[in-house]
Amino acid sequence: MTQIRTKIKGLGFFVPKNIVTNDDLSKVMDTNDEWIRARTGIEERRYITRFEDTPATMGAEAARIAMDRAGVKPEDIDFVVFATLSPDYYFPGGGVLVQRELGLGHCGCLDVRNQCSGFLYGLSVADQYIRTGTYKNILLIGSEVHSAGIDFSTRGRDVTVIFGDGAGAAILQPTTEEGKGVLTTHLHADGRYAEKLAFKNPGSHSGVFTGDKEVFPTVEESPYASLMITPKMVEEGDHYPNMDGQFVFKHAVRRFPEVIGEALEATGLAVSDIDLLVPHQANLRIAQFVQKTLQLPDEKVYNNIQKYGNTTAASIPIALCEAWEKGLVKDGDLICLAAFGSGFTWASALIRW
């Protein structure tokens, strides 16, 4: 029986036109270019044009490029998987907004909320649909707008300097070509550390997990007051993302090699078989640590965080697409994708191009 696998037929990415350098950020917070580069490797990032760009519109722009390269029309798309942590609306999800932007008819749309691992979780889900014959043209998107919801003050600099905006997209199709396509995907999570990297408010947790119930009104004060967002949260800056950077780093540099090794073991391959590793662009220091652990040469690891910052769910498709455009992804190459992020979640995929 012929085995069906998933191939990436087309790639595209879109980043906003606004380049924000480290020096630009030093004008609004106590930081500098040397401090940011030393800790993250980031030199600049892209921010949206406000009132024009959104996660859905950027995702649609990336999708148009991927669709054109794949030679598919809007009516050919039969499913959409949209990964983001920064949706246009709390609900509905961004998938239906992209569907509307692109005129995709009534195809199904699925939103994935797995932050930095979102694109790989989406790839794994889409891979199952392709392998089972359920769908034949899946549009997979990772798109993020961070600049609209981060703290541009010294208080928030540890988080703010890291993130950028952008979107990447892939068209996934079935292939029966021997040994080609997505060979394996691996997904993991550890919810014990959910609050170590989180955007907690607005939310519906009312302090149950965080222990900070003092920022919420008591039932006696107002039995029906909003618990999603309160004046005290805004006053204390508790409505911005928070991160325990050192804690995240320690877990990331362990989980990346583990999940890459798991994928290699599942396919009977070795690190030396990898032609290109495209890691989630979390922090250049993390990527360099993983590269050293795996003993991969520079030409086998692709990083572009220096230009775009951390675009969470969009970082892998942006980097993969850019690498492909540069001719670094060739027919027959073994491509390894890996991610770690909020949740904690982590994932890997091996693709024979």
mmCIF file of C-alpha atoms in Angstrom:
data_model
loop_
_atom_site.group_PDB
_atom_site.id
_atom_site.type_symbol
_atom_site.label_atom_id
_atom_site.label_comp_id
_atom_site.label_asym_id
_atom_site.label_seq_id
_atom_site.Cartn_x
_atom_site.Cartn_y
_atom_site.Cartn_z
ATOM 1 C CA MET A 1 0.000 0.000 0.000
ATOM 2 C CA THR A 2 1.337 3.398 -1.001
ATOM 3 C CA GLN A 3 2.094 5.600 1.990
ATOM 4 C CA ILE A 4 0.727 9.146 1.975
ATOM 5 C CA ARG A 5 2.799 11.841 3.621
ATOM 6 C CA THR A 6 2.510 15.605 3.858
ATOM 7 C CA LYS A 7 4.665 17.859 1.697
ATOM 8 C CA ILE A 8 5.117 21.604 1.887
ATOM 9 C CA LYS A 9 4.133 22.754 -1.582
ATOM 10 C CA GLY A 10 4.502 26.501 -1.079
ATOM 11 C CA LEU A 11 5.908 28.948 1.495
ATOM 12 C CA GLY A 12 5.412 32.655 2.070
ATOM 13 C CA PHE A 13 6.092 35.253 4.736
ATOM 14 C CA PHE A 14 5.179 38.846 5.443
ATOM 15 C CA VAL A 15 6.809 41.273 7.845
ATOM 16 C CA PRO A 16 5.646 44.864 8.380
ATOM 17 C CA LYS A 17 7.622 47.678 6.791
ATOM 18 C CA ASN A 18 8.429 49.441 10.081
ATOM 19 C CA ILE A 19 11.957 48.591 11.277
ATOM 20 C CA VAL A 20 12.541 49.294 14.974
ATOM 21 C CA THR A 21 16.165 49.173 16.085
ATOM 22 C CA ASN A 22 17.571 48.699 19.553
ATOM 23 C CA ASP A 23 18.526 52.371 19.523
ATOM 24 C CA ASP A 24 14.899 53.252 18.844
ATOM 25 C CA LEU A 25 13.819 51.347 21.957
ATOM 26 C CA SER A 26 16.524 53.039 24.035
ATOM 27 C CA LYS A 27 14.609 56.290 23.535
ATOM 28 C CA VAL A 28 11.571 55.035 25.463
ATOM 29 C CA MET A 29 13.156 52.773 28.088
ATOM 30 C CA ASP A 30 16.405 52.312 29.967
ATOM 31 C CA THR A 31 18.230 49.993 27.572
ATOM 32 C CA ASN A 32 20.838 50.119 24.834
ATOM 33 C CA ASP A 33 21.968 48.275 21.735
ATOM 34 C CA GLU A 34 24.853 46.493 23.478
ATOM 35 C CA TRP A 35 22.638 45.253 26.340
ATOM 36 C CA ILE A 36 20.010 43.829 23.978
ATOM 37 C CA ARG A 37 22.486 42.198 21.586
ATOM 38 C CA ALA A 38 24.442 40.596 24.426
ATOM 39 C CA ARG A 39 21.338 38.977 25.921
ATOM 40 C CA THR A 40 19.286 38.140 22.835
ATOM 41 C CA GLY A 41 21.329 38.618 19.669
ATOM 42 C CA ILE A 42 18.565 40.884 18.336
ATOM 43 C CA GLU A 43 19.533 43.992 16.369
ATOM 44 C CA GLU A 44 16.120 45.080 15.086
ATOM 45 C CA ARG A 45 12.550 43.903 14.706
ATOM 46 C CA ARG A 46 9.448 44.812 12.677
ATOM 47 C CA TYR A 47 6.333 46.486 14.057
ATOM 48 C CA ILE A 48 2.954 46.762 12.392
ATOM 49 C CA THR A 49 1.574 49.901 10.803
ATOM 50 C CA ARG A 50 -1.140 50.636 13.314
ATOM 51 C CA PHE A 51 -4.730 50.578 12.074
ATOM 52 C CA GLU A 52 -3.590 48.690 8.953
ATOM 53 C CA ASP A 53 -1.810 45.456 9.904
ATOM 54 C CA THR A 54 -3.344 42.734 12.081
ATOM 55 C CA PRO A 55 -2.521 39.068 12.672
ATOM 56 C CA ALA A 56 -5.226 38.116 10.150
ATOM 57 C CA THR A 57 -4.227 40.603 7.442
ATOM 58 C CA MET A 58 -0.545 39.692 7.751
ATOM 59 C CA GLY A 59 -1.406 35.998 7.734
ATOM 60 C CA ALA A 60 -3.429 36.558 4.579
ATOM 61 C CA GLU A 61 -0.516 38.365 2.914
ATOM 62 C CA ALA A 62 1.847 35.493 3.710
ATOM 63 C CA ALA A 63 -0.788 33.019 2.520
ATOM 64 C CA ARG A 64 -1.180 34.753 -0.848
ATOM 65 C CA ILE A 65 2.540 34.317 -1.492
ATOM 66 C CA ALA A 66 2.482 30.662 -0.409
ATOM 67 C CA MET A 67 -0.615 29.945 -2.509
ATOM 68 C CA ASP A 68 0.921 31.575 -5.580
ATOM 69 C CA ARG A 69 4.102 29.538 -5.195
ATOM 70 C CA ALA A 70 2.090 26.361 -4.717
ATOM 71 C CA GLY A 71 -0.105 27.112 -7.709
ATOM 72 C CA VAL A 72 -3.347 26.842 -5.747
ATOM 73 C CA LYS A 73 -6.402 29.092 -5.910
ATOM 74 C CA PRO A 74 -8.682 30.148 -3.039
ATOM 75 C CA GLU A 75 -11.269 27.562 -4.034
ATOM 76 C CA ASP A 76 -8.629 24.807 -3.731
ATOM 77 C CA ILE A 77 -8.045 25.392 0.001
ATOM 78 C CA ASP A 78 -10.141 22.941 1.996
ATOM 79 C CA PHE A 79 -8.883 23.648 5.534
ATOM 80 C CA VAL A 80 -7.123 26.441 7.461
ATOM 81 C CA VAL A 81 -4.972 26.078 10.578
ATOM 82 C CA PHE A 82 -4.131 29.431 12.165
ATOM 83 C CA ALA A 83 -1.563 29.620 14.986
ATOM 84 C CA THR A 84 -1.224 32.755 17.112
ATOM 85 C CA LEU A 85 -1.000 34.007 20.689
ATOM 86 C CA SER A 86 -2.088 37.522 19.667
ATOM 87 C CA PRO A 87 -5.459 37.101 17.933
ATOM 88 C CA ASP A 88 -7.357 39.970 16.349
ATOM 89 C CA TYR A 89 -10.277 39.195 18.663
ATOM 90 C CA TYR A 90 -10.624 37.204 21.875
ATOM 91 C CA PHE A 91 -13.229 35.406 19.776
ATOM 92 C CA PRO A 92 -13.789 34.463 17.010
ATOM 93 C CA GLY A 93 -10.372 33.121 16.113
ATOM 94 C CA GLY A 94 -8.137 34.447 13.367
ATOM 95 C CA GLY A 95 -8.712 31.473 11.059
ATOM 96 C CA VAL A 96 -12.146 32.654 9.984
ATOM 97 C CA LEU A 97 -10.829 36.196 9.464
ATOM 98 C CA VAL A 98 -8.148 34.867 7.097
ATOM 99 C CA GLN A 99 -10.802 32.787 5.360
ATOM 100 C CA ARG A 100 -12.813 35.973 4.799
ATOM 101 C CA GLU A 101 -9.747 37.966 3.670
ATOM 102 C CA LEU A 102 -8.816 35.375 1.071
ATOM 103 C CA GLY A 103 -12.332 34.401 -0.037
ATOM 104 C CA LEU A 104 -11.885 30.736 0.842
ATOM 105 C CA GLY A 105 -15.570 29.851 0.851
ATOM 106 C CA HIS A 106 -16.820 27.665 3.684
ATOM 107 C CA CYS A 107 -13.740 25.556 4.409
ATOM 108 C CA GLY A 108 -13.098 24.570 8.005
ATOM 109 C CA CYS A 109 -10.870 26.747 10.173
ATOM 110 C CA LEU A 110 -8.962 25.696 13.269
ATOM 111 C CA ASP A 111 -7.117 28.030 15.641
ATOM 112 C CA VAL A 112 -4.078 26.812 17.582
ATOM 113 C CA ARG A 113 -3.047 28.488 20.840
ATOM 114 C CA ASN A 114 0.354 27.000 21.547
ATOM 115 C CA GLN A 115 2.454 30.139 21.395
ATOM 116 C CA CYS A 116 6.034 29.575 20.200
ATOM 117 C CA SER A 117 5.264 25.922 19.395
ATOM 118 C CA GLY A 118 2.041 26.841 17.596
ATOM 119 C CA PHE A 119 3.252 26.360 14.030
ATOM 120 C CA LEU A 120 4.623 22.887 14.774
ATOM 121 C CA TYR A 121 1.490 21.871 16.662
ATOM 122 C CA GLY A 122 -0.483 23.098 13.651
ATOM 123 C CA LEU A 123 1.786 21.174 11.286
ATOM 124 C CA SER A 124 1.274 17.995 13.293
ATOM 125 C CA VAL A 125 -2.521 18.382 13.265
ATOM 126 C CA ALA A 126 -2.575 19.170 9.541
ATOM 127 C CA ASP A 127 -0.281 16.209 8.865
ATOM 128 C CA GLN A 128 -2.874 13.833 10.324
ATOM 129 C CA TYR A 129 -5.613 15.262 8.096
ATOM 130 C CA ILE A 130 -3.409 14.906 5.010
ATOM 131 C CA ARG A 131 -2.251 11.375 5.839
ATOM 132 C CA THR A 132 -5.830 10.172 6.373
ATOM 133 C CA GLY A 133 -7.026 11.727 3.122
ATOM 134 C CA THR A 134 -9.406 14.102 4.869
ATOM 135 C CA TYR A 135 -7.997 17.219 3.167
ATOM 136 C CA LYS A 136 -5.730 17.828 0.175
ATOM 137 C CA ASN A 137 -4.818 21.528 0.400
ATOM 138 C CA ILE A 138 -4.319 22.853 3.924
ATOM 139 C CA LEU A 139 -3.278 26.436 4.592
ATOM 140 C CA LEU A 140 -1.120 26.595 7.730
ATOM 141 C CA ILE A 141 -0.330 30.055 9.136
ATOM 142 C CA GLY A 142 1.631 31.444 12.072
ATOM 143 C CA SER A 143 1.028 35.163 12.610
ATOM 144 C CA GLU A 144 1.727 37.536 15.490
ATOM 145 C CA VAL A 145 1.330 41.171 16.509
ATOM 146 C CA HIS A 146 3.260 41.741 19.731
ATOM 147 C CA SER A 147 3.880 45.465 19.448
ATOM 148 C CA ALA A 148 0.254 46.297 20.232
ATOM 149 C CA GLY A 149 0.359 44.735 23.716
ATOM 150 C CA ILE A 150 3.785 45.040 25.312
ATOM 151 C CA ASP A 151 5.091 47.450 27.928
ATOM 152 C CA PHE A 152 7.203 50.208 26.369
ATOM 153 C CA SER A 153 8.751 51.299 29.649
ATOM 154 C CA THR A 154 11.801 50.251 31.627
ATOM 155 C CA ARG A 155 9.534 48.016 33.719
ATOM 156 C CA GLY A 156 8.762 45.896 30.683
ATOM 157 C CA ARG A 157 12.077 45.972 28.852
ATOM 158 C CA ASP A 158 13.095 42.347 29.507
ATOM 159 C CA VAL A 159 10.090 41.194 27.484
ATOM 160 C CA THR A 160 9.558 44.079 25.098
ATOM 161 C CA VAL A 161 13.008 44.120 23.499
ATOM 162 C CA ILE A 162 12.616 40.494 22.406
ATOM 163 C CA PHE A 163 9.433 40.494 20.370
ATOM 164 C CA GLY A 164 8.532 41.501 16.835
ATOM 165 C CA ASP A 165 5.591 41.240 14.444
ATOM 166 C CA GLY A 166 5.209 39.080 11.336
ATOM 167 C CA ALA A 167 3.545 36.126 9.638
ATOM 168 C CA GLY A 168 4.506 32.971 7.764
ATOM 169 C CA ALA A 169 2.405 30.495 5.805
ATOM 170 C CA ALA A 170 2.671 27.087 4.165
ATOM 171 C CA ILE A 171 0.500 25.136 1.751
ATOM 172 C CA LEU A 172 0.406 21.458 2.701
ATOM 173 C CA GLN A 173 -0.500 18.717 0.233
ATOM 174 C CA PRO A 174 -0.294 14.917 0.081
ATOM 175 C CA THR A 175 2.632 13.173 -1.585
ATOM 176 C CA THR A 176 3.325 9.523 -2.360
ATOM 177 C CA GLU A 177 6.913 10.179 -3.444
ATOM 178 C CA GLU A 178 9.074 7.652 -1.630
ATOM 179 C CA GLY A 179 10.768 9.028 1.493
ATOM 180 C CA LYS A 180 9.610 12.611 0.959
ATOM 181 C CA GLY A 181 7.486 14.922 3.105
ATOM 182 C CA VAL A 182 6.879 15.157 6.843
ATOM 183 C CA LEU A 183 8.543 12.088 8.320
ATOM 184 C CA THR A 184 7.574 12.609 11.957
ATOM 185 C CA THR A 185 6.285 15.178 14.455
ATOM 186 C CA HIS A 186 6.582 15.200 18.248
ATOM 187 C CA LEU A 187 4.592 17.320 20.681
ATOM 188 C CA HIS A 188 5.064 17.861 24.421
ATOM 189 C CA ALA A 189 3.860 20.126 27.222
ATOM 190 C CA ASP A 190 4.401 20.751 30.931
ATOM 191 C CA GLY A 191 1.665 22.886 32.459
ATOM 192 C CA ARG A 192 3.401 23.065 35.829
ATOM 193 C CA TYR A 193 5.248 26.134 34.595
ATOM 194 C CA ALA A 194 2.397 27.868 32.769
ATOM 195 C CA GLU A 195 2.834 31.148 34.636
ATOM 196 C CA LYS A 196 6.594 31.387 34.027
ATOM 197 C CA LEU A 197 5.892 32.811 30.565
ATOM 198 C CA ALA A 198 2.345 34.088 30.323
ATOM 199 C CA PHE A 199 -0.045 36.828 29.319
ATOM 200 C CA LYS A 200 -2.421 36.357 32.242
ATOM 201 C CA ASN A 201 -4.681 39.381 32.056
ATOM 202 C CA PRO A 202 -7.211 39.914 30.676
ATOM 203 C CA GLY A 203 -8.385 36.419 31.490
ATOM 204 C CA SER A 204 -10.998 34.448 33.373
ATOM 205 C CA HIS A 205 -8.771 32.924 36.073
ATOM 206 C CA SER A 206 -9.619 35.519 38.764
ATOM 207 C CA GLY A 207 -6.326 34.801 40.530
ATOM 208 C CA VAL A 208 -7.055 31.128 41.206
ATOM 209 C CA PHE A 209 -3.717 29.994 39.740
ATOM 210 C CA THR A 210 -1.646 33.117 40.302
ATOM 211 C CA GLY A 211 -2.448 33.893 43.927
ATOM 212 C CA ASP A 212 -2.829 37.617 43.202
ATOM 213 C CA LYS A 213 -6.492 37.948 44.093
ATOM 214 C CA GLU A 214 -5.869 41.394 45.560
ATOM 215 C CA VAL A 215 -6.038 42.903 42.054
ATOM 216 C CA PHE A 216 -9.657 41.744 41.767
ATOM 217 C CA PRO A 217 -12.714 43.288 43.474
ATOM 218 C CA THR A 218 -14.238 41.156 46.214
ATOM 219 C CA VAL A 219 -17.728 39.735 45.928
ATOM 220 C CA GLU A 220 -18.771 42.021 48.771
ATOM 221 C CA GLU A 221 -17.500 45.090 46.922
ATOM 222 C CA SER A 222 -19.190 44.223 43.668
ATOM 223 C CA PRO A 223 -20.655 40.762 43.073
ATOM 224 C CA TYR A 224 -20.822 41.207 39.280
ATOM 225 C CA ALA A 225 -17.735 43.300 38.587
ATOM 226 C CA SER A 226 -15.495 42.364 35.662
ATOM 227 C CA LEU A 227 -12.792 39.849 36.472
ATOM 228 C CA MET A 228 -11.231 40.002 33.011
ATOM 229 C CA ILE A 229 -9.510 43.350 33.549
ATOM 230 C CA THR A 230 -9.529 45.710 36.529
ATOM 231 C CA PRO A 231 -8.213 49.231 37.161
ATOM 232 C CA LYS A 232 -5.654 47.853 39.604
ATOM 233 C CA MET A 233 -4.243 45.500 36.973
ATOM 234 C CA VAL A 234 -3.722 48.424 34.617
ATOM 235 C CA GLU A 235 -2.262 50.584 37.388
ATOM 236 C CA GLU A 236 0.278 47.889 38.310
ATOM 237 C CA GLY A 237 1.082 46.881 34.723
ATOM 238 C CA ASP A 238 -0.340 43.420 35.328
ATOM 239 C CA HIS A 239 -1.994 43.415 31.903
ATOM 240 C CA TYR A 240 1.289 42.894 30.051
ATOM 241 C CA PRO A 241 3.135 39.625 29.281
ATOM 242 C CA ASN A 242 5.504 38.405 31.970
ATOM 243 C CA MET A 243 8.496 36.091 31.718
ATOM 244 C CA ASP A 244 11.005 34.517 34.044
ATOM 245 C CA GLY A 245 13.790 34.661 31.488
ATOM 246 C CA GLN A 246 16.440 32.564 33.239
ATOM 247 C CA PHE A 247 13.933 29.855 34.125
ATOM 248 C CA VAL A 248 12.691 29.689 30.535
ATOM 249 C CA PHE A 249 16.258 29.570 29.191
ATOM 250 C CA LYS A 250 17.230 26.628 31.404
ATOM 251 C CA HIS A 251 14.250 24.583 30.258
ATOM 252 C CA ALA A 252 14.551 25.558 26.596
ATOM 253 C CA VAL A 253 18.166 24.468 26.219
ATOM 254 C CA ARG A 254 17.245 21.071 27.644
ATOM 255 C CA ARG A 255 14.001 20.473 25.756
ATOM 256 C CA PHE A 256 15.250 21.507 22.307
ATOM 257 C CA PRO A 257 17.925 18.762 22.044
ATOM 258 C CA GLU A 258 15.580 16.222 23.659
ATOM 259 C CA VAL A 259 12.748 16.673 21.182
ATOM 260 C CA ILE A 260 15.124 16.828 18.205
ATOM 261 C CA GLY A 261 16.723 13.599 19.396
ATOM 262 C CA GLU A 262 13.293 12.028 19.759
ATOM 263 C CA ALA A 263 12.479 12.801 16.121
ATOM 264 C CA LEU A 264 15.793 11.395 14.929
ATOM 265 C CA GLU A 265 15.362 8.216 16.962
ATOM 266 C CA ALA A 266 11.838 7.714 15.594
ATOM 267 C CA THR A 267 13.150 7.795 12.023
ATOM 268 C CA GLY A 268 16.417 5.960 12.548
ATOM 269 C CA LEU A 269 18.416 9.034 11.613
ATOM 270 C CA ALA A 270 21.318 10.848 13.262
ATOM 271 C CA VAL A 271 22.214 14.472 13.930
ATOM 272 C CA SER A 272 24.759 14.229 11.119
ATOM 273 C CA ASP A 273 21.892 13.525 8.682
ATOM 274 C CA ILE A 274 20.332 16.938 9.296
ATOM 275 C CA ASP A 275 20.951 19.307 6.400
ATOM 276 C CA LEU A 276 19.321 22.325 8.067
ATOM 277 C CA LEU A 277 17.954 22.990 11.551
ATOM 278 C CA VAL A 278 15.416 25.800 11.724
ATOM 279 C CA PRO A 279 14.756 26.442 15.416
ATOM 280 C CA HIS A 280 12.084 28.719 16.809
ATOM 281 C CA GLN A 281 13.692 32.147 17.006
ATOM 282 C CA ALA A 282 13.326 32.643 20.749
ATOM 283 C CA ASN A 283 16.746 33.997 21.579
ATOM 284 C CA LEU A 284 19.992 33.698 19.626
ATOM 285 C CA ARG A 285 21.778 32.519 22.778
ATOM 286 C CA ILE A 286 19.353 29.589 23.085
ATOM 287 C CA ALA A 287 19.841 28.640 19.418
ATOM 288 C CA GLN A 288 23.620 28.824 19.801
ATOM 289 C CA PHE A 289 23.523 26.673 22.934
ATOM 290 C CA VAL A 290 21.417 24.040 21.144
ATOM 291 C CA GLN A 291 23.719 24.148 18.124
ATOM 292 C CA LYS A 292 26.734 23.564 20.356
ATOM 293 C CA THR A 293 24.998 20.717 22.185
ATOM 294 C CA LEU A 294 24.183 18.987 18.894
ATOM 295 C CA GLN A 295 27.606 19.848 17.445
ATOM 296 C CA LEU A 296 26.114 21.262 14.259
ATOM 297 C CA PRO A 297 28.212 23.558 12.053
ATOM 298 C CA ASP A 298 27.018 27.102 11.347
ATOM 299 C CA GLU A 299 25.898 26.260 7.815
ATOM 300 C CA LYS A 300 23.415 23.711 9.183
ATOM 301 C CA VAL A 301 21.522 26.110 11.468
ATOM 302 C CA TYR A 302 19.390 28.989 10.221
ATOM 303 C CA ASN A 303 18.743 32.024 12.438
ATOM 304 C CA ASN A 304 17.186 35.358 11.537
ATOM 305 C CA ILE A 305 16.167 36.634 14.972
ATOM 306 C CA GLN A 306 18.773 39.364 14.486
ATOM 307 C CA LYS A 307 16.453 41.036 11.952
ATOM 308 C CA TYR A 308 12.960 40.123 13.125
ATOM 309 C CA GLY A 309 13.114 39.416 16.854
ATOM 310 C CA ASN A 310 10.968 36.685 18.362
ATOM 311 C CA THR A 311 7.744 36.372 16.364
ATOM 312 C CA THR A 312 6.540 33.325 18.354
ATOM 313 C CA ALA A 313 4.208 31.204 16.156
ATOM 314 C CA ALA A 314 5.425 33.013 13.030
ATOM 315 C CA SER A 315 9.153 32.561 13.628
ATOM 316 C CA ILE A 316 9.598 29.070 12.159
ATOM 317 C CA PRO A 317 7.637 29.658 8.923
ATOM 318 C CA ILE A 318 9.340 33.039 8.428
ATOM 319 C CA ALA A 319 12.801 31.514 8.930
ATOM 320 C CA LEU A 320 12.026 28.405 6.861
ATOM 321 C CA CYS A 321 10.668 30.495 4.002
ATOM 322 C CA GLU A 322 13.618 32.886 4.072
ATOM 323 C CA ALA A 323 16.073 29.971 4.101
ATOM 324 C CA TRP A 324 14.256 28.407 1.134
ATOM 325 C CA GLU A 325 14.344 31.712 -0.749
ATOM 326 C CA LYS A 326 18.105 31.853 -0.220
ATOM 327 C CA GLY A 327 18.534 28.381 -1.705
ATOM 328 C CA LEU A 328 19.443 26.799 1.622
ATOM 329 C CA VAL A 329 16.587 24.275 1.417
ATOM 330 C CA LYS A 330 17.049 21.888 -1.513
ATOM 331 C CA ASP A 331 15.348 18.820 -2.899
ATOM 332 C CA GLY A 332 16.180 15.785 -0.799
ATOM 333 C CA ASP A 333 17.407 17.788 2.196
ATOM 334 C CA LEU A 334 16.507 16.679 5.700
ATOM 335 C CA ILE A 335 15.009 19.701 7.453
ATOM 336 C CA CYS A 336 14.559 19.727 11.217
ATOM 337 C CA LEU A 337 12.123 22.163 12.820
ATOM 338 C CA ALA A 338 12.012 22.580 16.603
ATOM 339 C CA ALA A 339 10.352 24.904 19.096
ATOM 340 C CA PHE A 340 9.968 25.611 22.795
ATOM 341 C CA GLY A 341 7.760 28.187 24.448
ATOM 342 C CA SER A 342 5.006 29.229 26.811
ATOM 343 C CA GLY A 343 3.006 26.453 28.380
ATOM 344 C CA PHE A 344 5.580 25.093 28.565
ATOM 345 C CA THR A 345 5.191 23.444 25.169
ATOM 346 C CA TRP A 346 7.838 22.056 22.852
ATOM 347 C CA ALA A 347 7.819 20.220 19.547
ATOM 348 C CA SER A 348 9.843 18.979 16.604
ATOM 349 C CA ALA A 349 9.355 17.849 13.019
ATOM 350 C CA LEU A 350 11.573 16.182 10.442
ATOM 351 C CA ILE A 351 10.844 16.875 6.781
ATOM 352 C CA ARG A 352 12.485 15.307 3.765
ATOM 353 C CA TRP A 353 12.248 18.074 1.158
#
